[in-house]
mmCIF file of C-alpha atoms in Angstrom:
data_model
loop_
_atom_site.group_PDB
_atom_site.id
_atom_site.type_symbol
_atom_site.label_atom_id
_atom_site.label_comp_id
_atom_site.label_asym_id
_atom_site.label_seq_id
_atom_site.Cartn_x
_atom_site.Cartn_y
_atom_site.Cartn_z
ATOM 1 C CA MET A 1 -63.525 50.579 50.532
ATOM 2 C CA GLY A 2 -61.249 49.350 53.310
ATOM 3 C CA GLU A 3 -57.699 48.164 52.945
ATOM 4 C CA LYS A 4 -57.343 44.915 51.054
ATOM 5 C CA LEU A 5 -56.617 42.031 53.433
ATOM 6 C CA MET A 6 -54.019 40.153 51.376
ATOM 7 C CA SER A 7 -51.286 40.852 48.829
ATOM 8 C CA LYS A 8 -52.080 40.083 45.196
ATOM 9 C CA LYS A 9 -49.645 37.211 44.814
ATOM 10 C CA LYS A 10 -47.099 35.591 47.084
ATOM 11 C CA PRO A 11 -43.775 34.713 45.424
ATOM 12 C CA ALA A 12 -42.362 31.202 45.822
ATOM 13 C CA PHE A 13 -39.244 31.126 47.986
ATOM 14 C CA PRO A 14 -36.482 28.573 47.325
ATOM 15 C CA VAL A 15 -35.437 25.946 49.883
ATOM 16 C CA ASN A 16 -31.980 26.943 51.089
ATOM 17 C CA ALA A 17 -29.142 24.539 51.908
ATOM 18 C CA LYS A 18 -29.802 24.507 55.664
ATOM 19 C CA LEU A 19 -33.501 23.795 55.248
ATOM 20 C CA ASP A 20 -32.585 21.090 52.750
ATOM 21 C CA ASP A 21 -30.270 19.494 55.360
ATOM 22 C CA TYR A 22 -33.047 19.708 57.961
ATOM 23 C CA LEU A 23 -35.449 17.890 55.631
ATOM 24 C CA GLU A 24 -32.879 15.180 55.002
ATOM 25 C CA HIS A 25 -32.273 14.736 58.739
ATOM 26 C CA TYR A 26 -35.991 14.215 59.391
ATOM 27 C CA ASN A 27 -36.515 11.904 56.381
ATOM 28 C CA ARG A 28 -38.493 14.457 54.395
ATOM 29 C CA LYS A 29 -35.965 14.580 51.564
ATOM 30 C CA ILE A 30 -36.075 11.454 49.431
ATOM 31 C CA GLU A 31 -35.149 10.972 45.794
ATOM 32 C CA ILE A 32 -38.308 10.615 43.743
ATOM 33 C CA PRO A 33 -38.658 9.437 40.128
ATOM 34 C CA VAL A 34 -40.756 12.310 38.781
ATOM 35 C CA PHE A 35 -40.511 16.099 38.868
ATOM 36 C CA TYR A 36 -43.261 18.712 38.809
ATOM 37 C CA GLU A 37 -41.963 19.886 35.425
ATOM 38 C CA ASP A 38 -42.428 16.367 33.979
ATOM 39 C CA LEU A 39 -46.168 16.533 34.650
ATOM 40 C CA LEU A 40 -46.443 19.797 32.729
ATOM 41 C CA ARG A 41 -45.748 17.915 29.483
ATOM 42 C CA PHE A 42 -49.410 16.989 29.028
ATOM 43 C CA ALA A 43 -50.809 16.835 25.508
ATOM 44 C CA GLY A 44 -54.274 18.126 26.370
ATOM 45 C CA ALA A 45 -56.919 18.509 29.084
ATOM 46 C CA ILE A 46 -60.641 18.577 29.807
ATOM 47 C CA THR A 47 -62.502 20.563 32.468
ATOM 48 C CA VAL A 48 -63.518 18.670 35.628
ATOM 49 C CA TYR A 49 -67.064 19.429 36.776
ATOM 50 C CA ASP A 50 -68.660 18.542 40.121
ATOM 51 C CA ASP A 51 -71.901 16.569 40.566
ATOM 52 C CA GLU A 52 -73.932 19.756 40.086
ATOM 53 C CA GLY A 53 -72.205 20.647 36.817
ATOM 54 C CA GLU A 54 -70.105 23.425 38.336
ATOM 55 C CA ASP A 55 -66.532 24.020 37.165
ATOM 56 C CA THR A 56 -64.181 22.746 39.913
ATOM 57 C CA LEU A 57 -61.237 24.831 38.588
ATOM 58 C CA TRP A 58 -59.364 21.555 38.020
ATOM 59 C CA ILE A 59 -58.599 20.183 34.565
ATOM 60 C CA ARG A 60 -57.985 16.487 33.850
ATOM 61 C CA VAL A 61 -54.806 16.213 31.805
ATOM 62 C CA TYR A 62 -53.716 13.476 29.431
ATOM 63 C CA TYR A 63 -50.370 12.582 27.928
ATOM 64 C CA SER A 64 -49.151 11.159 24.661
ATOM 65 C CA GLU A 65 -48.937 7.368 24.608
ATOM 66 C CA PHE A 66 -45.152 7.481 24.894
ATOM 67 C CA GLU A 67 -45.187 9.854 27.874
ATOM 68 C CA ARG A 68 -48.107 8.163 29.636
ATOM 69 C CA GLU A 69 -46.380 4.869 30.315
ATOM 70 C CA GLU A 70 -43.328 6.514 31.853
ATOM 71 C CA ILE A 71 -45.338 8.999 33.927
ATOM 72 C CA ASP A 72 -47.759 6.335 35.199
ATOM 73 C CA LEU A 73 -44.899 4.151 36.406
ATOM 74 C CA SER A 74 -43.156 7.115 38.066
ATOM 75 C CA LEU A 75 -46.347 8.162 39.883
ATOM 76 C CA LYS A 76 -46.902 4.612 41.141
ATOM 77 C CA LYS A 77 -43.346 4.616 42.506
ATOM 78 C CA VAL A 78 -44.018 7.941 44.248
ATOM 79 C CA TYR A 79 -47.129 6.419 45.837
ATOM 80 C CA SER A 80 -45.041 3.504 47.099
ATOM 81 C CA ILE A 81 -42.405 5.852 48.577
ATOM 82 C CA LEU A 82 -45.054 8.039 50.232
ATOM 83 C CA HIS A 83 -47.300 5.328 51.636
ATOM 84 C CA SER A 84 -45.165 2.191 51.841
ATOM 85 C CA ASN A 85 -41.505 1.147 51.952
ATOM 86 C CA GLY A 86 -40.710 2.346 48.435
ATOM 87 C CA GLY A 87 -40.564 -1.202 47.096
ATOM 88 C CA GLU A 88 -41.848 -2.060 43.644
ATOM 89 C CA GLU A 89 -43.816 -5.178 44.609
ATOM 90 C CA ILE A 90 -47.074 -3.188 45.072
ATOM 91 C CA ILE A 91 -46.787 -1.364 41.742
ATOM 92 C CA GLN A 92 -48.471 -4.166 39.803
ATOM 93 C CA TYR A 93 -51.607 -3.657 41.924
ATOM 94 C CA LEU A 94 -51.853 0.094 41.357
ATOM 95 C CA ASN A 95 -53.563 2.104 38.650
ATOM 96 C CA VAL A 96 -53.278 5.848 38.051
ATOM 97 C CA ASP A 97 -56.925 6.753 37.458
ATOM 98 C CA ALA A 98 -56.494 10.490 36.944
ATOM 99 C CA VAL A 99 -53.984 13.327 36.847
ATOM 100 C CA ASP A 100 -55.703 16.666 37.530
ATOM 101 C CA TYR A 101 -54.121 20.107 37.327
ATOM 102 C CA CYS A 102 -55.357 23.198 39.165
ATOM 103 C CA THR A 103 -54.694 26.561 37.551
ATOM 104 C CA PHE A 104 -56.252 28.444 40.491
ATOM 105 C CA GLY A 105 -54.106 29.846 43.324
ATOM 106 C CA ASN A 106 -50.394 30.091 43.960
ATOM 107 C CA SER A 107 -49.216 26.491 43.911
ATOM 108 C CA LYS A 108 -50.830 25.179 40.675
ATOM 109 C CA PRO A 109 -50.750 21.609 42.005
ATOM 110 C CA PHE A 110 -51.246 18.291 40.285
ATOM 111 C CA ARG A 111 -53.660 15.916 42.045
ATOM 112 C CA ILE A 112 -52.964 12.248 41.426
ATOM 113 C CA LYS A 113 -55.677 9.622 41.958
ATOM 114 C CA VAL A 114 -54.220 6.154 42.553
ATOM 115 C CA ARG A 115 -56.439 3.057 42.829
ATOM 116 C CA ASN A 116 -55.657 -0.378 44.221
ATOM 117 C CA ILE A 117 -57.040 -2.712 41.541
ATOM 118 C CA LEU A 118 -57.480 -5.591 44.024
ATOM 119 C CA ASN A 119 -60.120 -3.857 46.131
ATOM 120 C CA ASP A 120 -60.961 -0.645 44.247
ATOM 121 C CA ASN A 121 -59.819 1.541 47.149
ATOM 122 C CA TYR A 122 -58.245 4.788 45.997
ATOM 123 C CA THR A 123 -56.375 7.722 47.443
ATOM 124 C CA TYR A 124 -54.851 10.976 46.262
ATOM 125 C CA PHE A 125 -51.549 12.733 46.561
ATOM 126 C CA TYR A 126 -50.346 16.086 45.267
ATOM 127 C CA VAL A 127 -47.301 17.135 43.260
ATOM 128 C CA LYS A 128 -46.321 20.786 43.658
ATOM 129 C CA LYS A 129 -43.374 23.092 43.087
ATOM 130 C CA THR A 130 -41.246 23.367 46.196
ATOM 131 C CA ASP A 131 -41.743 26.573 48.181
ATOM 132 C CA ALA A 132 -39.921 27.246 51.468
ATOM 133 C CA SER A 133 -43.040 28.902 52.950
ATOM 134 C CA ARG A 134 -45.017 25.737 52.367
ATOM 135 C CA VAL A 135 -42.250 23.552 53.828
ATOM 136 C CA TYR A 136 -42.159 25.644 57.019
ATOM 137 C CA GLY A 137 -45.961 25.540 57.114
ATOM 138 C CA LEU A 138 -46.139 21.758 56.715
ATOM 139 C CA GLU A 139 -43.486 21.191 59.383
ATOM 140 C CA LEU A 140 -45.163 23.519 61.876
ATOM 141 C CA GLU A 141 -48.540 21.903 61.203
ATOM 142 C CA HIS A 142 -46.983 18.491 61.837
ATOM 143 C CA MET A 143 -45.586 19.629 65.189
ATOM 144 C CA LEU A 144 -48.153 22.127 66.510
ATOM 145 C CA SER A 145 -51.502 20.753 65.321
ATOM 146 C CA PRO A 146 -53.165 17.485 66.406
ATOM 147 C CA TYR A 147 -52.291 15.941 63.014
ATOM 148 C CA ASN A 148 -49.189 14.297 61.582
ATOM 149 C CA LEU A 149 -48.350 15.188 57.991
ATOM 150 C CA ASN A 150 -46.632 13.059 55.400
ATOM 151 C CA PHE A 151 -44.717 14.909 52.670
ATOM 152 C CA LEU A 152 -41.530 14.564 50.632
ATOM 153 C CA VAL A 153 -39.218 17.115 49.057
ATOM 154 C CA TYR A 154 -36.750 16.494 46.257
ATOM 155 C CA LYS A 155 -35.086 19.455 44.544
ATOM 156 C CA ASP A 156 -37.878 21.622 43.091
ATOM 157 C CA THR A 157 -40.679 19.095 43.639
ATOM 158 C CA LEU A 158 -42.896 18.669 46.696
ATOM 159 C CA ILE A 159 -45.092 15.614 47.241
ATOM 160 C CA GLU A 160 -47.939 15.957 49.767
ATOM 161 C CA GLU A 161 -50.339 13.312 50.978
ATOM 162 C CA HIS A 162 -54.039 14.060 50.630
ATOM 163 C CA ILE A 163 -55.784 15.418 53.743
ATOM 164 C CA ALA A 164 -59.211 13.814 53.773
ATOM 165 C CA GLY A 165 -62.264 15.857 54.662
ATOM 166 C CA ILE A 166 -65.108 17.965 53.278
ATOM 167 C CA PRO A 167 -63.855 21.266 51.788
ATOM 168 C CA GLY A 168 -64.911 24.072 54.123
ATOM 169 C CA ASP A 169 -66.722 26.085 51.441
ATOM 170 C CA GLU A 170 -68.673 23.024 50.326
ATOM 171 C CA PHE A 171 -69.555 22.095 53.918
ATOM 172 C CA ILE A 172 -70.723 25.629 54.773
ATOM 173 C CA LYS A 173 -72.908 25.799 51.676
ATOM 174 C CA ASN A 174 -74.421 22.302 51.567
ATOM 175 C CA MET A 175 -74.098 20.617 54.970
ATOM 176 C CA LEU A 176 -74.050 23.277 57.675
ATOM 177 C CA PRO A 177 -77.759 24.169 57.201
ATOM 178 C CA LYS A 178 -78.654 20.500 57.837
ATOM 179 C CA CYS A 179 -76.625 20.181 61.056
ATOM 180 C CA SER A 180 -78.419 19.791 64.385
ATOM 181 C CA GLU A 181 -78.168 22.556 66.972
ATOM 182 C CA SER A 182 -75.705 20.536 69.073
ATOM 183 C CA GLU A 183 -73.575 19.866 65.973
ATOM 184 C CA LYS A 184 -73.560 23.587 65.188
ATOM 185 C CA ALA A 185 -72.389 24.343 68.733
ATOM 186 C CA GLN A 186 -69.604 21.798 68.362
ATOM 187 C CA LEU A 187 -68.558 23.285 65.002
ATOM 188 C CA ALA A 188 -68.507 26.748 66.613
ATOM 189 C CA LYS A 189 -66.146 25.450 69.307
ATOM 190 C CA GLU A 190 -63.862 23.883 66.695
ATOM 191 C CA PHE A 191 -63.761 27.070 64.642
ATOM 192 C CA VAL A 192 -62.684 29.060 67.719
ATOM 193 C CA LYS A 193 -59.859 26.579 68.313
ATOM 194 C CA PHE A 194 -58.870 26.504 64.645
ATOM 195 C CA ASN A 195 -58.859 30.300 64.537
ATOM 196 C CA GLU A 196 -56.629 30.448 67.607
ATOM 197 C CA ARG A 197 -54.201 27.813 66.335
ATOM 198 C CA ALA A 198 -53.777 29.569 62.975
ATOM 199 C CA MET A 199 -53.006 32.874 64.712
ATOM 200 C CA ILE A 200 -50.525 31.376 67.197
ATOM 201 C CA ARG A 201 -48.470 29.680 64.486
ATOM 202 C CA LEU A 202 -48.921 32.451 61.891
ATOM 203 C CA LEU A 203 -50.619 30.379 59.207
ATOM 204 C CA GLY A 204 -52.367 32.813 56.885
ATOM 205 C CA ASP A 205 -55.208 32.702 54.369
ATOM 206 C CA MET A 206 -57.447 30.133 56.029
ATOM 207 C CA ARG A 207 -60.407 30.920 53.822
ATOM 208 C CA SER A 208 -63.064 28.225 53.677
ATOM 209 C CA TYR A 209 -61.541 26.490 50.633
ATOM 210 C CA ASN A 210 -58.157 26.197 52.365
ATOM 211 C CA TYR A 211 -59.374 23.936 55.164
ATOM 212 C CA VAL A 212 -61.505 20.824 55.441
ATOM 213 C CA ILE A 213 -64.117 19.723 57.965
ATOM 214 C CA VAL A 214 -63.571 16.154 59.134
ATOM 215 C CA PRO A 215 -66.618 14.348 60.573
ATOM 216 C CA THR A 216 -65.982 11.341 62.831
ATOM 217 C CA HIS A 217 -68.788 9.100 64.081
ATOM 218 C CA ASP A 218 -68.509 8.537 67.828
ATOM 219 C CA PHE A 219 -71.205 6.280 69.316
ATOM 220 C CA ASP A 220 -74.470 8.155 68.736
ATOM 221 C CA HIS A 221 -73.151 11.469 67.428
ATOM 222 C CA VAL A 222 -70.746 13.053 64.953
ATOM 223 C CA VAL A 223 -67.603 14.868 66.100
ATOM 224 C CA TYR A 224 -66.264 17.562 63.749
ATOM 225 C CA LYS A 225 -62.654 18.712 63.433
ATOM 226 C CA ILE A 226 -61.200 21.439 61.197
ATOM 227 C CA ARG A 227 -57.892 20.877 59.384
ATOM 228 C CA ALA A 228 -55.819 23.255 57.298
ATOM 229 C CA ILE A 229 -54.931 21.899 53.846
ATOM 230 C CA ASP A 230 -52.919 24.748 52.301
ATOM 231 C CA PHE A 231 -49.703 26.011 53.874
ATOM 232 C CA ASP A 232 -48.093 28.399 51.406
ATOM 233 C CA GLN A 233 -49.145 31.482 53.421
ATOM 234 C CA GLN A 234 -46.957 30.606 56.388
ATOM 235 C CA CYS A 235 -45.333 33.768 57.830
ATOM 236 C CA PHE A 236 -45.643 35.923 54.705
ATOM 237 C CA GLU A 237 -48.256 38.649 55.135
ATOM 238 C CA GLY A 238 -47.838 41.712 57.335
ATOM 239 C CA LYS A 239 -51.412 42.096 58.579
ATOM 240 C CA LEU A 240 -52.189 40.072 61.702
ATOM 241 C CA LYS A 241 -55.816 39.711 60.528
ATOM 242 C CA VAL A 242 -54.617 37.472 57.673
ATOM 243 C CA TYR A 243 -53.593 34.902 60.300
ATOM 244 C CA ARG A 244 -57.068 34.921 61.883
ATOM 245 C CA PRO A 245 -59.639 32.976 59.832
ATOM 246 C CA GLN A 246 -62.518 34.927 61.405
ATOM 247 C CA PHE A 247 -61.713 37.998 59.271
ATOM 248 C CA PHE A 248 -62.273 36.369 55.875
ATOM 249 C CA LYS A 249 -65.705 36.927 54.378
ATOM 250 C CA GLU A 250 -65.713 33.294 53.208
ATOM 251 C CA ASN A 251 -65.885 32.281 56.899
ATOM 252 C CA LEU A 252 -68.735 34.631 57.846
ATOM 253 C CA LYS A 253 -71.209 31.786 58.430
ATOM 254 C CA MET A 254 -68.760 30.120 60.845
ATOM 255 C CA VAL A 255 -68.245 33.417 62.706
ATOM 256 C CA GLN A 256 -72.029 33.855 62.967
ATOM 257 C CA LEU A 257 -72.215 30.316 64.321
ATOM 258 C CA VAL A 258 -69.759 31.223 67.080
ATOM 259 C CA GLN A 259 -71.698 34.398 67.893
ATOM 260 C CA GLY A 260 -74.995 32.542 68.004
ATOM 261 C CA LYS A 261 -73.925 29.401 69.846
ATOM 262 C CA LEU A 262 -71.190 30.390 72.309
ATOM 263 C CA GLN A 263 -71.113 32.840 75.178
ATOM 264 C CA LYS A 264 -68.003 34.978 75.565
ATOM 265 C CA HIS A 265 -66.661 33.063 78.568
ATOM 266 C CA SER A 266 -66.929 29.810 76.557
ATOM 267 C CA VAL A 267 -65.019 31.376 73.653
ATOM 268 C CA ASP A 268 -62.312 32.573 76.071
ATOM 269 C CA GLN A 269 -62.096 29.120 77.623
ATOM 270 C CA TYR A 270 -61.713 27.376 74.248
ATOM 271 C CA LYS A 271 -59.003 29.839 73.210
ATOM 272 C CA LEU A 272 -57.151 29.217 76.453
ATOM 273 C CA GLU A 273 -57.481 25.452 75.984
ATOM 274 C CA GLU A 274 -56.014 25.680 72.481
ATOM 275 C CA ARG A 275 -53.108 27.844 73.615
ATOM 276 C CA SER A 276 -52.359 25.372 76.405
ATOM 277 C CA ILE A 277 -52.403 22.422 73.998
ATOM 278 C CA VAL A 278 -50.136 24.241 71.521
ATOM 279 C CA ALA A 279 -47.779 25.219 74.366
ATOM 280 C CA LYS A 280 -47.456 21.558 75.364
ATOM 281 C CA ARG A 281 -46.724 20.601 71.746
ATOM 282 C CA ILE A 282 -44.063 23.323 71.550
ATOM 283 C CA MET A 283 -42.374 21.794 74.575
ATOM 284 C CA SER A 284 -42.626 18.220 73.300
ATOM 285 C CA TYR A 285 -41.029 19.178 69.950
ATOM 286 C CA GLU A 286 -38.669 21.736 71.512
ATOM 287 C CA LYS A 287 -35.395 20.694 69.835
ATOM 288 C CA ARG A 288 -36.930 20.120 66.403
ATOM 289 C CA ILE A 289 -38.808 23.432 66.474
ATOM 290 C CA ALA A 290 -35.643 25.231 67.627
ATOM 291 C CA LYS A 291 -33.738 23.791 64.639
ATOM 292 C CA LEU A 292 -36.460 24.843 62.214
ATOM 293 C CA ILE A 293 -36.786 28.352 63.673
ATOM 294 C CA LYS A 294 -33.008 28.861 63.606
ATOM 295 C CA ILE A 295 -33.019 28.090 59.872
ATOM 296 C CA CYS A 296 -36.075 30.320 59.341
ATOM 297 C CA LYS A 297 -34.308 33.253 61.073
ATOM 298 C CA GLU A 298 -31.564 33.080 58.446
ATOM 299 C CA ASP A 299 -34.032 32.656 55.580
ATOM 300 C CA GLU A 300 -35.968 35.104 53.436
ATOM 301 C CA ILE A 301 -39.646 34.151 53.278
ATOM 302 C CA SER A 302 -41.359 37.534 53.340
ATOM 303 C CA LEU A 303 -40.940 41.202 52.410
ATOM 304 C CA PRO A 304 -39.341 43.842 54.692
ATOM 305 C CA GLU A 305 -42.545 45.907 54.887
ATOM 306 C CA HIS A 306 -44.551 42.820 55.921
ATOM 307 C CA ILE A 307 -42.041 41.932 58.662
ATOM 308 C CA GLU A 308 -42.114 45.495 60.010
ATOM 309 C CA ARG A 309 -45.905 45.711 60.019
ATOM 310 C CA LEU A 310 -46.524 42.310 61.607
ATOM 311 C CA GLY A 311 -43.930 42.986 64.317
ATOM 312 C CA LYS A 312 -45.655 46.276 65.173
ATOM 313 C CA GLU A 313 -49.155 44.767 65.206
ATOM 314 C CA ILE A 314 -48.142 41.915 67.540
ATOM 315 C CA TYR A 315 -46.253 44.405 69.742
ATOM 316 C CA GLU A 316 -49.489 46.410 70.101
ATOM 317 C CA LEU A 317 -51.188 43.293 71.478
ATOM 318 C CA THR A 318 -48.415 41.925 73.668
ATOM 319 C CA SER A 319 -46.423 45.062 74.648
ATOM 320 C CA ASP A 320 -43.310 42.956 74.016
ATOM 321 C CA VAL A 321 -40.921 45.360 72.273
ATOM 322 C CA LYS A 322 -38.920 42.457 70.808
ATOM 323 C CA PHE A 323 -41.676 41.922 68.228
ATOM 324 C CA LYS A 324 -41.281 45.496 66.970
ATOM 325 C CA ARG A 325 -37.513 45.024 66.667
ATOM 326 C CA SER A 326 -37.735 41.757 64.709
ATOM 327 C CA GLN A 327 -35.641 41.643 61.542
ATOM 328 C CA ASN A 328 -37.293 38.634 59.896
ATOM 329 C CA MET A 329 -40.280 36.302 60.076
ATOM 330 C CA GLY A 330 -38.222 33.615 61.823
ATOM 331 C CA GLU A 331 -37.649 35.987 64.764
ATOM 332 C CA ILE A 332 -41.361 36.858 64.936
ATOM 333 C CA MET A 333 -42.264 33.147 64.849
ATOM 334 C CA GLU A 334 -39.743 32.363 67.603
ATOM 335 C CA LEU A 335 -41.058 35.178 69.802
ATOM 336 C CA ALA A 336 -44.694 34.159 69.193
ATOM 337 C CA LEU A 337 -44.118 30.520 70.150
ATOM 338 C CA ASP A 338 -41.982 31.505 73.129
ATOM 339 C CA PHE A 339 -44.697 33.917 74.284
ATOM 340 C CA VAL A 340 -47.315 31.136 74.169
ATOM 341 C CA LYS A 341 -45.018 28.717 75.982
ATOM 342 C CA ARG A 342 -44.133 31.201 78.751
ATOM 343 C CA ASN A 343 -47.659 32.419 79.334
ATOM 344 C CA TYR A 344 -49.914 29.417 78.876
ATOM 345 C CA GLU A 345 -50.326 29.047 82.637
ATOM 346 C CA ASN A 346 -50.522 32.784 83.215
ATOM 347 C CA VAL A 347 -54.218 33.350 82.616
ATOM 348 C CA SER A 348 -54.167 37.049 83.564
ATOM 349 C CA ALA A 349 -51.558 37.915 80.898
ATOM 350 C CA LEU A 350 -53.539 36.094 78.235
ATOM 351 C CA GLN A 351 -56.782 37.787 79.298
ATOM 352 C CA ILE A 352 -55.167 41.220 78.830
ATOM 353 C CA ILE A 353 -54.133 40.238 75.287
ATOM 354 C CA GLU A 354 -57.593 38.787 74.660
ATOM 355 C CA HIS A 355 -59.146 42.120 75.592
ATOM 356 C CA ARG A 356 -56.850 43.959 73.172
ATOM 357 C CA ILE A 357 -57.692 41.502 70.378
ATOM 358 C CA ASP A 358 -61.428 41.975 71.018
ATOM 359 C CA VAL A 359 -61.042 45.755 70.920
ATOM 360 C CA LYS A 360 -59.362 45.472 67.526
#
């Protein structure tokens, strides 16, 4: 048996005072009327099954009559803060249809389903325990990916908007076999770009259930995009492979798609395109990223042995000795983003690194 790819369990890291100030400056820190701990006071629960009768690993919780009224009102207020101006005028038109709790994974989130009773439209949001890794991950996703993210932090509670899409594992199992050959080629391209983006910004554990596939109808065809939905493995693990989705067995079908649909020069071109796009985003968010990285350099979001290993592995690819000398994950992140920014026009340097990555 080979070495296990990931650690058994990642600890939650607290949000320090400087990160808290950063969140307040960028309107991420807002007083909310309910805490994660409040939702744990449920009186009972039932298992949630999917349409095929499979256990979803979520349980639907219910509260005593006394608790329910207070919690419902608080969750409606949170919805208003997250999606509107925080006013109470829309509360009368909202109904909390379900509060689900997931016991699987690190974050143990609550998923809240809120319905507009006027038109029966509904949406979800998530209530989680605050973790600095996740906050850094959400902020970097907001700045370095094509997608804006809406989330709020208040003390030990994190509120995240729902990212719509088809869970990757479900898509691979049920929908990928039905895709046309041109759709499969397009999915292969998107997986290459997603893989590259995750590695550049050190977002780990992008197994198929931690991202969604988003189909968009465009004239006579469907365009697919891949979006990360779980950010608690930002800059924690020491193995570089953890930050490359292609190495997880859950993504094998997507890797086979790339191998079957794309020639090597196309893969190289898509990787280069993604690096160039990320480099431009780094430059457009330069001051904000610099603030975040400065805070991260003074923070503790990983273990010493992970920092040492990751620095060495990236040094082996880039020959930049600064990676090997890094003292924390913030320094590695800063060097990685700076490397992408400096080299995105230097194709020869990136091709050398690409060769080393392929060899490994």
